[in-house]
Short mmCIF file of C-alpha atoms in Angstrom, two decimals:
data_model
loop_
_atom_site.label_atom_id
_atom_site.label_comp_id
_atom_site.label_asym_id
_atom_site.label_seq_id
_atom_site.Cartn_x
_atom_site.Cartn_y
_atom_site.Cartn_z
CA MET M 20 215.10 209.25 193.00
CA GLU M 21 214.18 210.97 196.22
CA ALA M 22 214.10 214.72 195.98
CA SER M 23 215.90 216.63 198.69
CA GLY M 24 214.80 220.04 199.90
CA GLY M 25 217.40 221.63 197.68
CA ASP M 26 216.22 219.67 194.71
CA VAL M 27 212.61 220.63 195.35
CA ARG M 28 213.65 224.28 195.21
CA ASP M 29 215.69 223.62 192.06
CA ARG M 30 212.68 222.05 190.39
CA GLN M 31 210.51 224.99 191.37
CA LEU M 32 212.99 227.35 189.78
CA LEU M 33 213.22 225.26 186.63
CA ARG M 34 209.44 225.17 186.33
CA ALA M 35 209.27 228.92 186.87
CA HIS M 36 211.87 229.41 184.16
CA LEU M 37 209.83 227.32 181.75
CA ALA M 38 206.76 229.30 182.69
CA GLY M 39 208.50 232.49 181.66
CA ASP M 40 209.90 233.83 184.92
CA PRO M 41 212.91 235.82 183.69
CA ASP M 42 214.77 235.57 186.99
CA ALA M 43 214.25 231.92 187.81
CA PHE M 44 217.10 230.41 185.86
CA GLY M 45 219.51 233.05 187.13
CA ALA M 46 218.60 232.07 190.67
CA LEU M 47 219.11 228.40 189.82
CA ALA M 48 222.49 229.16 188.27
CA HIS M 49 223.49 231.16 191.33
CA ARG M 50 222.68 228.23 193.61
CA HIS M 51 225.03 225.93 191.74
CA SER M 52 227.60 228.09 189.98
CA ALA M 53 230.34 227.80 192.63
CA ARG M 54 230.16 224.03 192.77
CA LEU M 55 229.89 223.70 189.01
CA PHE M 56 232.87 225.96 188.62
CA ALA M 57 234.89 223.81 191.04
CA VAL M 58 234.07 220.71 188.99
CA ALA M 59 235.01 222.46 185.77
CA MET M 60 238.18 223.86 187.29
CA ARG M 61 239.30 220.47 188.55
CA THR M 62 238.46 218.86 185.25
CA LEU M 63 240.10 221.44 183.01
CA GLY M 64 242.77 222.85 185.29
CA ASP M 65 242.38 226.37 183.95
CA ARG M 66 240.24 229.09 185.48
CA GLU M 67 239.30 230.83 182.25
CA GLU M 68 238.49 227.60 180.50
CA ALA M 69 236.47 226.49 183.49
CA ALA M 70 234.47 229.72 183.59
CA ASP M 71 233.82 229.46 179.86
CA ALA M 72 232.72 225.85 180.22
CA VAL M 73 230.30 226.72 183.02
CA GLN M 74 228.91 229.56 180.96
CA ASP M 75 228.48 227.33 177.90
CA ALA M 76 226.82 224.68 180.00
CA LEU M 77 224.39 227.00 181.74
CA ILE M 78 223.37 228.60 178.47
CA ARG M 79 222.69 225.15 177.12
CA ALA M 80 220.70 224.24 180.22
CA PHE M 81 218.81 227.52 179.95
CA ARG M 82 217.81 226.82 176.38
CA LYS M 83 217.13 223.12 176.83
CA ALA M 84 215.38 223.27 180.18
CA ASP M 85 212.30 221.69 178.68
CA THR M 86 214.28 218.52 178.00
CA PHE M 87 214.85 217.90 181.71
CA ARG M 88 212.78 214.81 182.39
CA GLY M 89 212.88 214.97 186.13
CA GLU M 90 214.35 211.51 186.51
CA ALA M 91 217.51 212.84 188.15
CA ARG M 92 218.19 215.71 190.49
CA VAL M 93 218.46 219.09 188.84
CA SER M 94 222.00 219.37 190.20
CA THR M 95 222.88 216.01 188.62
CA TRP M 96 221.52 217.24 185.31
CA LEU M 97 223.53 220.46 185.59
CA HIS M 98 226.70 218.57 186.50
CA ARG M 99 226.23 216.33 183.48
CA ILE M 100 225.95 219.33 181.17
CA VAL M 101 228.99 220.96 182.73
CA ILE M 102 231.08 217.80 182.45
CA ASN M 103 230.09 217.44 178.81
CA ALA M 104 230.98 221.06 178.18
CA CYS M 105 234.36 220.50 179.84
CA LEU M 106 235.09 217.40 177.80
CA ASP M 107 234.00 219.19 174.62
CA ARG M 108 236.34 222.05 175.37
CA ALA M 109 239.17 219.69 176.22
CA ARG M 110 238.69 217.83 172.97
CA ARG M 111 238.18 220.88 170.78
CA GLN M 112 240.87 223.09 172.08
CA ALA M 113 243.45 220.67 173.45
CA VAL M 114 243.32 222.53 176.68
CA ARG M 115 246.61 223.60 178.11
CA ARG M 116 247.16 221.55 181.22
CA THR M 117 248.12 224.48 183.35
CA VAL M 118 248.23 224.10 187.06
CA PRO M 119 246.90 227.24 188.66
CA LEU M 120 248.31 228.71 191.78
CA PRO M 121 246.11 228.58 194.85
CA GLU M 122 243.73 231.48 195.30
CA HIS M 123 245.57 232.78 198.31
CA GLU M 124 249.30 232.48 198.42
CA PRO M 125 250.26 230.55 201.52
CA ALA M 126 252.53 232.03 204.10
CA ASP M 127 256.15 231.63 203.26
CA THR M 128 256.89 228.88 205.71
CA ARG M 129 258.52 225.57 204.99
CA ASP M 130 255.34 223.61 205.73
CA ALA M 131 253.27 225.90 203.59
CA LEU M 132 255.67 225.61 200.71
CA VAL M 133 255.68 221.83 200.97
CA ASP M 134 251.88 221.82 201.04
CA ARG M 135 251.72 224.03 198.01
CA GLU M 136 254.20 221.90 196.13
CA ARG M 137 252.21 218.78 196.87
CA THR M 138 248.98 220.39 195.78
CA LEU M 139 250.59 221.32 192.49
CA ASP M 140 252.01 217.82 192.09
CA VAL M 141 248.63 216.17 192.66
CA GLN M 142 246.87 218.60 190.31
CA ALA M 143 249.47 217.96 187.62
CA ALA M 144 249.17 214.20 188.05
CA LEU M 145 245.39 214.48 187.87
CA ALA M 146 245.62 216.50 184.68
CA GLY M 147 247.66 213.70 183.12
CA LEU M 148 244.96 211.07 183.57
CA PRO M 149 242.67 209.93 180.77
CA SER M 150 239.67 212.24 180.82
CA GLU M 151 237.11 209.64 181.88
CA GLN M 152 239.22 208.61 184.86
CA ARG M 153 239.96 212.23 185.73
CA VAL M 154 236.28 213.16 185.67
CA ALA M 155 235.33 210.19 187.85
CA ILE M 156 237.97 211.08 190.42
CA VAL M 157 236.99 214.75 190.34
CA LEU M 158 233.37 213.90 191.08
CA VAL M 159 233.88 211.16 193.65
CA ASP M 160 237.17 211.87 195.39
CA LEU M 161 237.38 215.65 195.10
CA GLN M 162 233.76 216.78 195.02
CA GLY M 163 232.63 214.07 197.42
CA MET M 164 229.81 212.95 195.17
CA PRO M 165 228.34 209.51 195.95
CA VAL M 166 229.27 206.89 193.36
CA ALA M 167 225.62 206.44 192.39
CA GLU M 168 225.20 210.14 191.71
CA ALA M 169 228.45 210.30 189.74
CA ALA M 170 227.15 207.39 187.72
CA ALA M 171 223.96 209.33 187.04
CA VAL M 172 225.94 212.40 186.02
CA LEU M 173 228.06 210.47 183.57
CA GLY M 174 225.34 208.11 182.45
CA VAL M 175 227.27 204.94 183.22
CA PRO M 176 226.79 202.11 185.75
CA ALA M 177 228.08 202.63 189.27
CA GLY M 178 230.57 199.81 188.75
CA THR M 179 232.10 201.73 185.88
CA ILE M 180 232.60 204.74 188.11
CA LYS M 181 234.30 202.59 190.74
CA SER M 182 236.49 201.06 188.09
CA ARG M 183 237.42 204.42 186.59
CA CYS M 184 238.27 205.79 190.00
CA SER M 185 240.40 202.82 190.99
CA ARG M 186 242.19 202.74 187.65
CA GLY M 187 242.79 206.46 187.86
CA ARG M 188 244.12 206.16 191.39
CA ALA M 189 246.39 203.32 190.26
CA ARG M 190 247.91 205.62 187.67
CA LEU M 191 248.17 208.44 190.18
CA SER M 192 250.00 206.11 192.53
CA LEU M 193 252.67 205.68 189.88
CA THR M 194 253.01 209.40 189.38
CA LEU M 195 252.69 210.34 193.02
CA GLY M 196 254.57 207.37 194.41
CA HIS M 197 257.32 209.58 195.74
CA LEU M 198 254.84 211.29 198.02
CA ALA M 199 254.12 208.09 199.86
CA ARG M 200 257.75 207.79 200.89
CA ASN M 201 257.44 211.01 202.89
CA PRO M 202 254.30 210.44 204.87
CA ASP M 203 254.65 213.58 206.95
CA ARG M 204 251.28 214.94 205.87
CA HIS M 205 247.74 214.02 206.84
CA GLY M 206 249.02 211.29 209.11
CA GLY M 207 250.89 209.74 206.23
CA VAL M 208 250.79 206.17 205.16
CA GLU M 209 252.79 203.38 206.57
CA GLN M 210 255.27 202.59 203.88
CA THR M 211 258.27 200.36 203.52
CA SER M 212 261.18 202.11 201.95
CA GLY M 213 261.47 201.23 198.31
CA GLU M 214 258.01 199.75 198.03
CA ILE M 215 256.67 202.56 195.91
CA ASP M 216 258.43 203.36 192.73
CA ASN M 217 259.04 206.99 191.88
CA GLY M 218 256.54 206.55 189.15
CA HIS M 219 258.49 207.81 186.18
CA GLY M 220 257.27 205.54 183.45
CA LYS M 221 257.24 202.30 185.32
CA ALA M 222 253.89 201.25 183.96
CA GLY M 223 255.06 200.74 180.49
CA GLY M 224 253.09 199.10 177.89
CA MET A 19 256.82 199.62 192.80
CA SER A 20 258.95 196.55 192.69
CA ALA A 21 257.79 195.41 189.26
CA GLU A 22 256.74 196.96 186.02
CA PHE A 23 253.19 196.52 184.79
CA SER A 24 251.55 197.05 181.48
CA ASP A 25 248.52 199.33 181.23
CA ALA A 26 246.29 196.26 181.02
CA GLU A 27 247.87 194.79 184.15
CA LEU A 28 247.54 198.13 185.88
CA ASP A 29 243.83 198.20 185.08
CA LEU A 30 243.48 194.58 186.19
CA LEU A 31 245.14 195.26 189.53
CA ALA A 32 243.03 198.38 190.02
CA ASP A 33 239.82 196.48 189.28
CA VAL A 34 240.75 193.69 191.69
CA LEU A 35 241.63 196.27 194.30
CA ALA A 36 238.23 197.94 193.83
CA GLY A 37 236.41 194.63 193.95
CA GLU A 38 235.20 195.21 190.40
CA ALA A 39 237.07 192.34 188.71
CA ALA A 40 235.60 189.07 187.54
CA GLU A 41 236.40 185.96 189.57
CA ALA A 42 238.64 184.63 186.85
CA ASP A 43 240.68 187.83 186.88
CA VAL A 44 241.03 187.70 190.65
CA ALA A 45 242.22 184.11 190.39
CA ARG A 46 244.68 185.12 187.70
CA VAL A 47 246.19 187.81 189.90
CA HIS A 48 246.57 185.49 192.86
CA ALA A 49 248.07 182.80 190.65
CA SER A 50 250.91 185.11 189.67
CA ALA A 51 253.46 185.99 192.31
CA ARG A 52 254.38 189.14 190.43
CA LEU A 53 250.77 190.34 190.11
CA ALA A 54 249.96 189.32 193.68
CA GLN A 55 252.89 191.38 194.95
CA GLY A 56 251.75 194.25 192.73
CA LEU A 57 248.30 194.05 194.28
CA ILE A 58 249.76 194.46 197.75
CA GLU A 59 251.87 197.40 196.68
CA PHE A 60 249.03 199.08 194.88
CA GLY A 61 246.87 198.62 197.95
CA ARG A 62 249.35 200.55 200.01
CA ALA A 63 249.85 203.20 197.32
CA ASP A 64 246.09 203.53 196.91
CA ALA A 65 245.77 204.61 200.51
CA ALA A 66 248.46 207.22 199.97
CA VAL A 67 246.80 208.52 196.84
CA ARG A 68 243.42 208.74 198.55
CA SER A 69 245.09 210.74 201.27
CA GLU A 70 246.56 213.15 198.74
CA LEU A 71 243.23 213.47 196.96
CA ALA A 72 241.50 214.13 200.25
CA ALA A 73 243.98 216.91 200.90
CA LEU A 74 243.37 218.35 197.45
CA ALA A 75 239.64 218.21 198.01
CA GLU A 76 240.10 220.47 201.00
CA VAL A 77 241.65 223.16 198.82
CA ARG A 78 238.78 225.53 198.30
CA ILE A 79 238.26 226.63 194.72
CA GLU A 80 236.72 230.06 194.63
CA PRO A 81 234.87 230.97 191.47
CA PRO A 82 235.99 234.15 189.72
CA ALA A 83 234.58 237.23 191.39
CA GLY A 84 232.37 238.20 188.48
CA LEU A 85 231.18 234.74 187.51
CA ASP A 86 227.56 235.22 188.53
CA ALA A 87 227.33 238.61 186.82
CA ARG A 88 228.93 237.15 183.73
CA LEU A 89 226.46 234.29 183.71
CA ARG A 90 223.52 236.66 184.15
CA ALA A 91 224.73 238.74 181.25
CA ALA A 92 225.25 235.68 179.07
CA LEU A 93 221.82 234.30 179.88
CA ALA A 94 220.22 237.65 179.16
CA GLU A 95 221.41 237.26 175.57
CA PHE A 96 219.03 234.36 175.27
CA ASP A 97 215.96 236.00 176.71
CA ALA A 98 212.59 235.65 175.11
CA PRO A 99 213.08 238.13 172.27
CA ARG A 100 215.83 235.96 170.90
CA ARG A 101 213.74 232.82 171.11
CA PRO A 102 211.02 233.26 168.51
CA ARG A 103 207.98 231.09 168.78
CA VAL A 104 207.18 229.72 165.39
CA ARG A 105 203.67 228.54 165.73
CA GLN A 106 202.58 225.72 163.49
CA LEU A 107 200.39 227.32 160.91
CA ALA A 108 198.12 224.33 160.69
CA ALA A 109 197.67 224.36 164.44
CA VAL A 110 196.82 228.04 164.32
CA ARG A 111 194.20 227.39 161.70
CA VAL A 112 192.75 224.46 163.62
CA ALA A 113 192.67 226.45 166.84
CA ARG A 114 191.04 229.38 165.10
CA ALA A 115 188.43 227.11 163.59
CA ALA A 116 187.78 225.53 166.96
CA ARG A 117 187.33 228.93 168.52
CA THR A 118 184.97 230.26 165.91
CA GLY A 119 183.13 227.05 165.25
CA GLU A 120 182.71 228.09 161.63
CA PRO A 121 182.50 225.33 159.06
CA TRP A 122 185.46 225.38 156.71
CA LEU A 123 183.33 225.89 153.59
CA LEU A 124 181.75 229.02 155.01
CA ARG A 125 185.15 230.39 155.90
CA ALA A 126 186.48 229.57 152.45
CA VAL A 127 183.60 231.37 150.76
CA ALA A 128 184.10 234.34 153.04
CA SER A 129 187.82 234.38 152.20
CA VAL A 130 187.17 234.37 148.47
CA ALA A 131 184.61 237.15 148.82
CA GLY A 132 187.04 239.17 150.86
CA LEU A 133 189.76 238.71 148.31
CA ILE A 134 187.53 239.90 145.50
CA VAL A 135 186.76 243.04 147.46
CA LEU A 136 190.42 243.58 148.24
CA ALA A 137 191.39 243.02 144.64
CA GLY A 138 188.98 245.73 143.62
CA ILE A 139 190.41 248.08 146.18
CA GLY A 140 193.89 247.20 145.02
CA ILE A 141 193.15 248.08 141.43
CA ALA A 142 191.60 251.35 142.49
CA VAL A 143 194.62 252.20 144.61
CA THR A 144 196.96 251.33 141.78
CA GLN A 145 195.22 253.75 139.51
CA GLY A 146 195.27 256.62 141.91
CA SER A 147 198.35 256.46 144.04
CA SER A 148 202.03 256.88 143.74
CA GLU A 149 204.35 254.49 145.52
CA ASN A 150 205.31 257.03 148.12
CA GLU A 151 201.78 258.02 148.82
CA LEU A 152 200.73 254.46 149.37
CA ASP A 153 203.80 253.80 151.48
CA ALA A 154 202.82 256.64 153.74
CA VAL A 155 199.27 255.35 153.99
CA ALA A 156 200.37 251.83 154.64
CA SER A 157 202.95 252.34 157.32
CA GLY A 158 202.69 255.86 158.55
CA PRO A 159 205.75 257.89 159.47
CA GLN A 160 209.00 255.97 159.40
CA GLN A 161 210.32 255.89 162.91
CA ALA A 162 213.55 254.68 164.31
CA SER A 163 212.89 251.77 166.61
CA PRO A 164 215.01 249.83 169.05
CA LEU A 165 213.67 246.71 167.44
CA ALA A 166 214.79 247.90 164.05
CA ALA A 167 218.25 248.68 165.34
CA GLU A 168 218.75 245.11 166.56
CA VAL A 169 217.62 243.22 163.51
CA PRO A 170 220.51 242.14 161.31
CA ALA A 171 219.32 243.13 157.89
CA ARG A 172 220.73 243.15 154.42
CA ALA A 173 219.51 244.24 151.05
CA THR A 174 221.09 241.86 148.62
CA GLY A 175 218.58 242.11 145.82
CA ARG A 176 218.98 238.35 145.45
CA ASP A 177 216.11 236.53 143.79
CA TYR A 178 214.93 233.76 146.08
CA ALA A 179 212.66 232.16 143.52
CA ARG A 180 215.67 230.47 141.99
CA PRO A 181 215.97 226.88 143.20
CA GLY A 182 218.55 226.62 145.93
CA ALA A 183 218.86 230.38 146.34
CA VAL A 184 217.64 230.42 149.93
CA ALA A 185 220.00 227.71 151.12
CA GLN A 186 222.89 229.34 149.32
CA ALA A 187 222.19 232.70 150.91
CA LEU A 188 221.83 231.56 154.52
CA PRO A 189 225.55 231.34 155.39
CA PHE A 190 226.07 234.84 154.08
CA LEU A 191 223.02 236.28 155.79
CA LEU A 192 223.89 234.76 159.16
CA ALA A 193 227.56 235.64 159.01
CA ASP A 194 228.82 238.44 161.19
CA GLY A 195 230.86 241.20 159.79
CA ASN A 196 230.33 243.32 156.73
CA LYS A 197 226.71 244.02 156.01
CA SER A 198 227.36 246.63 153.39
CA GLY A 199 224.28 248.12 152.00
CA ALA A 200 222.26 246.19 154.45
CA ASP A 201 222.48 248.14 157.61
CA ALA A 202 221.04 250.99 155.66
CA ALA A 203 218.03 248.83 155.16
CA LEU A 204 216.74 249.47 158.62
CA SER A 205 218.45 252.71 159.34
CA GLY A 206 216.53 255.04 157.14
CA GLY A 207 217.72 254.33 153.63
CA SER A 208 215.70 252.72 150.92
CA THR A 209 215.17 249.04 151.43
CA ASP A 210 214.34 248.32 147.87
CA PRO A 211 217.18 246.48 146.16
CA PRO A 212 218.47 248.12 143.03
CA ALA A 213 216.82 245.72 140.67
CA PRO A 214 215.13 247.00 137.53
CA GLN A 215 212.20 244.67 138.10
CA PHE A 216 211.10 246.93 140.91
CA GLN A 217 209.74 249.31 138.35
CA VAL A 218 207.25 246.67 137.30
CA PRO A 219 203.92 246.80 139.14
CA LEU A 220 203.53 243.99 141.61
CA ARG A 221 201.41 240.99 140.87
CA LEU A 222 200.95 239.10 144.05
CA PRO A 223 199.15 235.84 144.44
CA ALA A 224 195.48 236.24 145.02
CA ALA A 225 195.39 233.16 147.13
CA PRO A 226 194.31 233.24 150.76
CA GLN A 227 196.86 234.40 153.30
CA PHE A 228 198.17 230.85 153.58
CA PRO A 229 197.16 229.37 150.27
CA ALA A 230 197.00 225.65 149.88
CA ALA A 231 200.03 225.24 152.08
CA PRO A 232 200.82 221.90 153.58
CA ASP A 233 200.01 221.64 157.26
CA ARG A 234 203.58 222.20 158.10
CA PRO A 235 205.13 224.42 155.49
CA SER A 236 208.05 222.10 155.15
CA SER A 237 210.28 219.83 157.05
CA SER A 238 213.97 219.39 157.32
CA THR A 239 215.18 216.17 155.84
CA GLY A 240 218.60 215.52 157.19
CA GLY A 241 221.19 217.77 155.72
CA SER A 242 218.94 219.14 153.05
CA SER A 243 216.04 221.46 153.15
CA THR A 244 212.58 221.72 151.81
CA GLY A 245 210.29 224.56 151.21
CA SER A 246 206.98 225.49 149.73
CA ALA A 247 206.42 228.14 147.15
CA PHE A 248 203.01 229.71 147.43
CA GLY A 249 200.96 231.21 144.65
CA THR A 250 202.28 228.75 142.14
CA THR A 251 200.15 226.45 140.09
CA GLY A 252 202.29 223.39 140.28
CA GLY A 253 202.48 223.12 144.01
CA SER A 254 205.66 221.11 143.73
CA THR A 255 208.42 221.98 146.11
CA GLY A 256 210.88 222.08 143.31
CA SER A 257 208.74 224.29 141.15
CA PHE A 258 209.20 227.87 142.08
CA GLY A 259 206.53 229.65 140.09
CA SER A 260 206.76 233.27 139.29
CA PRO A 261 204.23 235.47 141.00
CA GLY A 262 205.04 238.00 138.38
CA ASP A 263 203.91 235.83 135.57
CA ALA A 264 200.68 237.36 134.33
CA ALA A 265 199.79 234.19 132.47
CA VAL A 266 199.42 232.24 135.66
CA PRO A 267 195.76 231.94 136.41
CA GLY A 268 194.30 232.90 139.74
CA ARG A 269 196.23 236.07 140.18
CA VAL A 270 195.03 239.58 140.20
CA GLU A 271 196.85 242.82 140.32
CA THR A 272 196.58 244.12 143.83
CA LEU A 273 198.18 246.92 145.79
CA SER A 274 200.76 247.00 143.08
CA ALA A 275 202.37 250.19 144.20
CA VAL A 276 203.32 249.04 147.66
CA THR A 277 207.08 248.98 148.02
CA LEU A 278 209.24 247.00 150.33
CA ASN A 279 210.02 250.17 152.26
CA ARG A 280 206.84 249.53 154.13
CA LEU A 281 208.42 246.58 155.95
CA ARG A 282 211.21 248.82 157.17
CA ASN A 283 208.72 249.98 159.73
CA PRO A 284 208.78 247.74 162.82
CA THR A 285 205.04 248.11 163.27
CA ALA A 286 204.43 246.88 159.75
CA ARG A 287 206.81 244.00 160.31
CA GLN A 288 205.03 243.06 163.51
CA ALA A 289 201.75 242.95 161.59
CA CYS A 290 203.47 240.78 159.02
CA PHE A 291 204.75 238.41 161.71
CA THR A 292 201.29 238.13 163.17
CA ALA A 293 199.91 237.26 159.75
CA LEU A 294 202.57 234.57 159.47
CA GLY A 295 201.46 233.03 162.73
CA LEU A 296 204.43 234.33 164.67
CA GLU A 297 204.53 236.32 167.86
CA PRO A 298 204.57 240.03 166.98
CA ALA A 299 207.75 240.51 169.02
CA THR A 300 209.59 237.77 167.19
CA MET A 301 213.23 238.68 166.67
CA PRO A 302 214.46 237.32 163.35
CA GLU A 303 218.03 236.15 163.00
CA ALA A 304 218.28 237.91 159.67
CA LEU A 305 216.28 239.92 157.19
CA ASP A 306 217.05 240.37 153.54
CA PHE A 307 215.29 242.95 151.47
CA ALA A 308 215.51 241.06 148.25
CA ARG A 309 213.34 239.77 145.43
CA TYR A 310 211.16 236.84 144.60
CA ALA A 311 210.61 236.04 140.97
CA GLY A 312 211.73 239.51 140.10
CA GLN A 313 209.49 241.29 142.57
CA PRO A 314 210.48 242.99 145.82
CA ALA A 315 210.34 240.53 148.67
CA LEU A 316 211.52 240.33 152.25
CA MET A 317 213.22 237.16 153.41
CA ILE A 318 212.81 236.51 157.14
CA VAL A 319 215.12 234.02 158.82
CA LEU A 320 214.07 232.65 162.20
CA GLY A 321 215.55 230.22 164.66
CA VAL A 322 213.41 227.26 165.60
CA PRO A 323 212.75 226.81 169.31
CA ASP A 324 214.41 223.67 170.64
CA GLU A 325 215.90 222.88 167.27
CA PRO A 326 219.12 224.86 167.30
CA ALA A 327 220.26 223.28 164.06
CA ALA A 328 217.20 224.39 162.15
CA LEU A 329 216.04 227.62 160.60
CA THR A 330 212.65 228.66 159.33
CA VAL A 331 212.57 230.97 156.33
CA PHE A 332 209.66 233.03 155.06
CA VAL A 333 209.72 235.10 151.91
CA VAL A 334 206.93 237.65 151.82
CA GLY A 335 205.84 240.39 149.53
CA PRO A 336 205.52 244.04 150.55
CA THR A 337 201.87 243.67 151.54
CA CYS A 338 202.59 241.13 154.24
CA GLY A 339 200.31 241.83 157.17
CA GLN A 340 197.82 243.84 155.22
CA GLY A 341 195.33 241.09 154.72
CA THR A 342 196.28 240.01 151.23
CA GLY A 343 198.22 236.95 150.21
CA ALA A 344 201.83 237.92 150.55
CA LEU A 345 203.47 234.70 151.64
CA LEU A 346 205.59 233.68 148.67
CA PHE A 347 207.69 230.93 150.15
CA SER A 348 208.36 229.22 153.42
CA GLY A 349 210.63 226.40 154.34
CA GLN A 350 212.79 224.87 157.01
CA PHE A 351 216.51 224.62 156.49
CA ASP A 352 219.49 223.22 158.28
CA ARG A 353 221.47 225.96 159.95
CA PRO A 354 224.70 226.42 158.00
#
């Protein structure tokens, strides 16, 4: 594992924390909190739950910092703890699959409304995936994490991440199939009418 | 989608599409017109889904405005005072021996001589002092302390010499909520539990400060707990001897008039923690001003660093930290 400049700084902060610097872990948390929150938010679909999960995870990292072996990036280690906290919360509390409104309400134009509706549709479809597929898609497709790093976060082979992503996208294609028939966004996708089912329960079994 | 697929077929098509399927599975898909058509359709849909996901990825997710402040506050809860360092007593002894370079026999002889002197002093004090007088001498003026205010304390009067008493008490002691009669323990009231045995002069073990203890006082054994009673003749974990039993050899009456009120004073408790091999600023998870074999005793419950599921428990007599043997029991327990 090659340490980037950011990771070098992260390791310095973690070492300082272990050496008793009372501010070091706070600085480390600040460097990553926004990204960790985004992962938690996309995994759980609820702002409060996501904030709680990040808090739980960072407290755990704070207390277990001496267990970090240095084999992965600090950010990978933090992501792993956050994902585990999210999955724990999802399992324990049967998280309500709410779909939050965007932070800033879009202007009341037709295009904006269509965009907003699509965002909500995709978020809802994502929330309906099995958790392991959802987490893989969140990390790779939404957070832009390389497959190898996502594999390190989740502790599984890279091939498993690819498989989870493709299986998750296959299920999303059933749910979101209707979107492909109206490819007026992001350049759209060439699509023959009727090729994509509307996705309501076609994949039985 | 022009055909319906089972979940297994859906996964198969997805794996083939991702290039993650075995050769036999790829051959199986291409051998079936229905699956082969599905593969084409999924390929097209996959591009659409990726496009939608890419659009969703562009939606910026802002963390809540106060997230960083909230995290700082939460982390502050776990600062050093809440993370007691329980030093291994054996390691402390070894380190001390290494520092001083004294042979163990010399130190043992010195300890015995010291105890004889202290025993003599103790008897003299017993004859000439009232409890309150000695309390004042031992701990000085009782002062309110921020440390005292934060320690969750109770005064149950429970006798921890009974087998299983410590483990039974832990859920209650660590529970939030009503601490009736306990908060008074550190807020100015008497800490001595209302047990008639308290009228009996103390007989504390005359053993060294850490008498014949195993290197590690005890160890957790998966769902159960073990502990060591000190000042007993049997030495068996299951045999909780009574320090108050005058027939037990090796005990002398010492500092008998010292009451548990002394350990209400944070300074006295810090001296006690030091004697136990703990950091003076250790913040216990719970205190119980209770009894041990009928005598006043303070139970100290500590978290174990890096073992969140474990607790270390010490039961000490009122003279803890004053140079005489006051450690009555110690053990490690599973957190309830």
